[in-house]
């Protein structure tokens, strides 16, 4: 039975800050029977912004809509339901969403029966909901990151009442198992292992939009991966905002991320990747587990800054020296491991000397890639109130200097494979050259190569002939 959705349930970032010790309830997804088949003969499209967590959520949203009978429609303009899964991490992510949603006004005018639903991290911000109510009548449904499984109820309610439905939980909900997925790939799968984040880095909105850290039961994850293996999948990417904190919330058992890697290695999956790691929680057992045959020799380990004072004000809870020590141990046990990172420049008050510490750390680690960002104040986070005297021009200048170094790292990281044979999971034809195939190597390098198209979806050996900054070139060999 549907609940009463006639009253708006709006989010509250202050409430979202609170953490309880209560046990997280696990429930099994079951579709509201009244919603079964209401999409028959109709179509949907999901627009996704943000991180892999959102991509994985969008696969679940697609699964739920297909449960209801809707079919996927590549063409937005002729869809009957559009779900926009949003990201709040930086101002430009939010601006992209407002641009997109503005353009949907015309779609709604053409097709008044079109249902537009908004979800994801922006839906968890009260300022966003207030803006939607004031200026975006074209939006019919808003739900948050904790209640995706209730989407059938919301669509049903909107169809029955023709009213706007706004239902966003500020505190985390339960862990929902048995969710349907429509996966984008039939060889590579996202697998959520935990939800939420308890780190509260002072610049970051995620702990407020995704709630407290909750780990899925190992059995549920292992069974999901076993099923993926049975379905022919070759690669899984384990997802969480801080996968190294996996299991810390278990009350009855002592089971950590390293234990999970060890157990998943036994499922027969060929490749395991994971993201994202928090350096403080990366322990020695996980560093050792990186040597398991199925765990790929690439680690994304966001450092954010190379200066201890800045790290402290970011609340990262590690020092430059501790970070470098973990990098040393990673390299010692996994020679040739490829390391990538995230870096923020222009954190409030960052001085030129402090920025130079970041540049020197980049040199010391030898990153082979990085996502780099200019600090973006997020309303409700502590750093948004910090005094910021660095000009935007100076921040751009720092970003440019950082890019030069990072790009050199990309190139050096690629050059080391020239003349070597690497294993590539073939994704398909290259977008830039339809005569070439492409895919990713074990070290997560994009490889474009000449080869046999019947091997799409398989792992092949490729001899690397040339290195560019962003990709490798090669030829398939036996
Ligand atoms: N949980 C992951 C990813 C968080 S978001 C982690 O901790 O690494 C991805 C990246 O966005 C972060 O690593 C950080 O570099 C960047 N980021 C987060 N908030 C930001 C902000 N307010 N301004 C600029 N960059 C930000
Ligand atoms: Fe944000 Fe920090 Fe959590 Fe990553 S670890 S999601 S940067 S608060
Ligand atoms: Fe964005 Fe939310 Fe992911 S803010 S980066 S979609 S966790």
PDB file of N, CA, C and O and ligand atoms in Angstrom, residues 49-51 54 86-89 121 205-206 209-210 241, ligand 3:
ATOM      1  N   UNK A  49      24.452  12.639 -13.675  1.00  0.00           N
ATOM      2  CA  UNK A  49      25.616  13.475 -13.383  1.00  0.00           C
ATOM      3  C   UNK A  49      26.380  12.827 -12.227  1.00  0.00           C
ATOM      4  O   UNK A  49      25.812  12.031 -11.489  1.00  0.00           O
ATOM      5  N   UNK A  50      27.666  13.208 -12.068  1.00  0.00           N
ATOM      6  CA  UNK A  50      28.369  12.830 -10.842  1.00  0.00           C
ATOM      7  C   UNK A  50      29.206  11.573 -10.926  1.00  0.00           C
ATOM      8  O   UNK A  50      29.637  11.151 -11.992  1.00  0.00           O
ATOM      9  N   UNK A  51      29.379  10.943  -9.766  1.00  0.00           N
ATOM     10  CA  UNK A  51      30.384   9.886  -9.607  1.00  0.00           C
ATOM     11  C   UNK A  51      29.852   8.510 -10.011  1.00  0.00           C
ATOM     12  O   UNK A  51      28.687   8.345 -10.368  1.00  0.00           O
ATOM     13  N   UNK A  54      26.640   7.386  -8.508  1.00  0.00           N
ATOM     14  CA  UNK A  54      25.421   7.793  -9.210  1.00  0.00           C
ATOM     15  C   UNK A  54      25.183   6.939 -10.448  1.00  0.00           C
ATOM     16  O   UNK A  54      24.043   6.627 -10.778  1.00  0.00           O
ATOM     17  N   UNK A  86      21.276  13.699  -9.930  1.00  0.00           N
ATOM     18  CA  UNK A  86      22.121  14.900  -9.832  1.00  0.00           C
ATOM     19  C   UNK A  86      23.339  14.737  -8.917  1.00  0.00           C
ATOM     20  O   UNK A  86      23.395  13.830  -8.093  1.00  0.00           O
ATOM     21  N   UNK A  87      24.283  15.680  -9.051  1.00  0.00           N
ATOM     22  CA  UNK A  87      25.511  15.703  -8.252  1.00  0.00           C
ATOM     23  C   UNK A  87      25.701  17.094  -7.661  1.00  0.00           C
ATOM     24  O   UNK A  87      25.482  18.091  -8.336  1.00  0.00           O
ATOM     25  N   UNK A  88      26.121  17.140  -6.387  1.00  0.00           N
ATOM     26  CA  UNK A  88      26.250  18.417  -5.686  1.00  0.00           C
ATOM     27  C   UNK A  88      27.689  18.742  -5.306  1.00  0.00           C
ATOM     28  O   UNK A  88      27.944  19.666  -4.538  1.00  0.00           O
ATOM     29  N   UNK A  89      28.653  18.007  -5.863  1.00  0.00           N
ATOM     30  CA  UNK A  89      30.011  18.058  -5.324  1.00  0.00           C
ATOM     31  C   UNK A  89      30.686  19.419  -5.503  1.00  0.00           C
ATOM     32  O   UNK A  89      31.434  19.859  -4.641  1.00  0.00           O
ATOM     33  N   UNK A 121      22.253  13.674  -5.260  1.00  0.00           N
ATOM     34  CA  UNK A 121      22.763  14.467  -4.141  1.00  0.00           C
ATOM     35  C   UNK A 121      22.174  15.871  -4.042  1.00  0.00           C
ATOM     36  O   UNK A 121      21.990  16.394  -2.949  1.00  0.00           O
ATOM     37  N   UNK A 205      30.412  17.894   0.646  1.00  0.00           N
ATOM     38  CA  UNK A 205      28.961  17.813   0.884  1.00  0.00           C
ATOM     39  C   UNK A 205      28.484  16.360   1.038  1.00  0.00           C
ATOM     40  O   UNK A 205      27.399  16.100   1.556  1.00  0.00           O
ATOM     41  N   UNK A 206      29.318  15.401   0.587  1.00  0.00           N
ATOM     42  CA  UNK A 206      28.858  14.003   0.496  1.00  0.00           C
ATOM     43  C   UNK A 206      28.337  13.413   1.819  1.00  0.00           C
ATOM     44  O   UNK A 206      27.292  12.749   1.826  1.00  0.00           O
ATOM     45  N   UNK A 209      24.814  14.434   2.015  1.00  0.00           N
ATOM     46  CA  UNK A 209      23.873  13.985   0.978  1.00  0.00           C
ATOM     47  C   UNK A 209      23.733  12.465   0.932  1.00  0.00           C
ATOM     48  O   UNK A 209      22.771  11.953   0.388  1.00  0.00           O
ATOM     49  N   UNK A 210      24.726  11.763   1.499  1.00  0.00           N
ATOM     50  CA  UNK A 210      24.693  10.294   1.401  1.00  0.00           C
ATOM     51  C   UNK A 210      24.542   9.604   2.749  1.00  0.00           C
ATOM     52  O   UNK A 210      24.489   8.373   2.821  1.00  0.00           O
ATOM     53  N   UNK A 241      32.149   5.566  -0.915  1.00  0.00           N
ATOM     54  CA  UNK A 241      32.862   6.846  -0.802  1.00  0.00           C
ATOM     55  C   UNK A 241      34.184   6.643  -0.072  1.00  0.00           C
ATOM     56  O   UNK A 241      35.119   7.405  -0.244  1.00  0.00           O
TER      57      UNK A 241
HETATM   58 FE1  LIG B   3      28.324  13.959  -6.645  1.00  0.00          FE
HETATM   59 FE2  LIG B   3      26.960  12.818  -4.770  1.00  0.00          FE
HETATM   60 FE3  LIG B   3      28.730  11.437  -6.117  1.00  0.00          FE
HETATM   61  S1  LIG B   3      27.752  14.857  -4.721  1.00  0.00           S
HETATM   62  S2  LIG B   3      30.260  12.962  -6.600  1.00  0.00           S
HETATM   63  S3  LIG B   3      26.918  12.318  -6.951  1.00  0.00           S
HETATM   64  S4  LIG B   3      28.250  11.215  -3.974  1.00  0.00           S
END
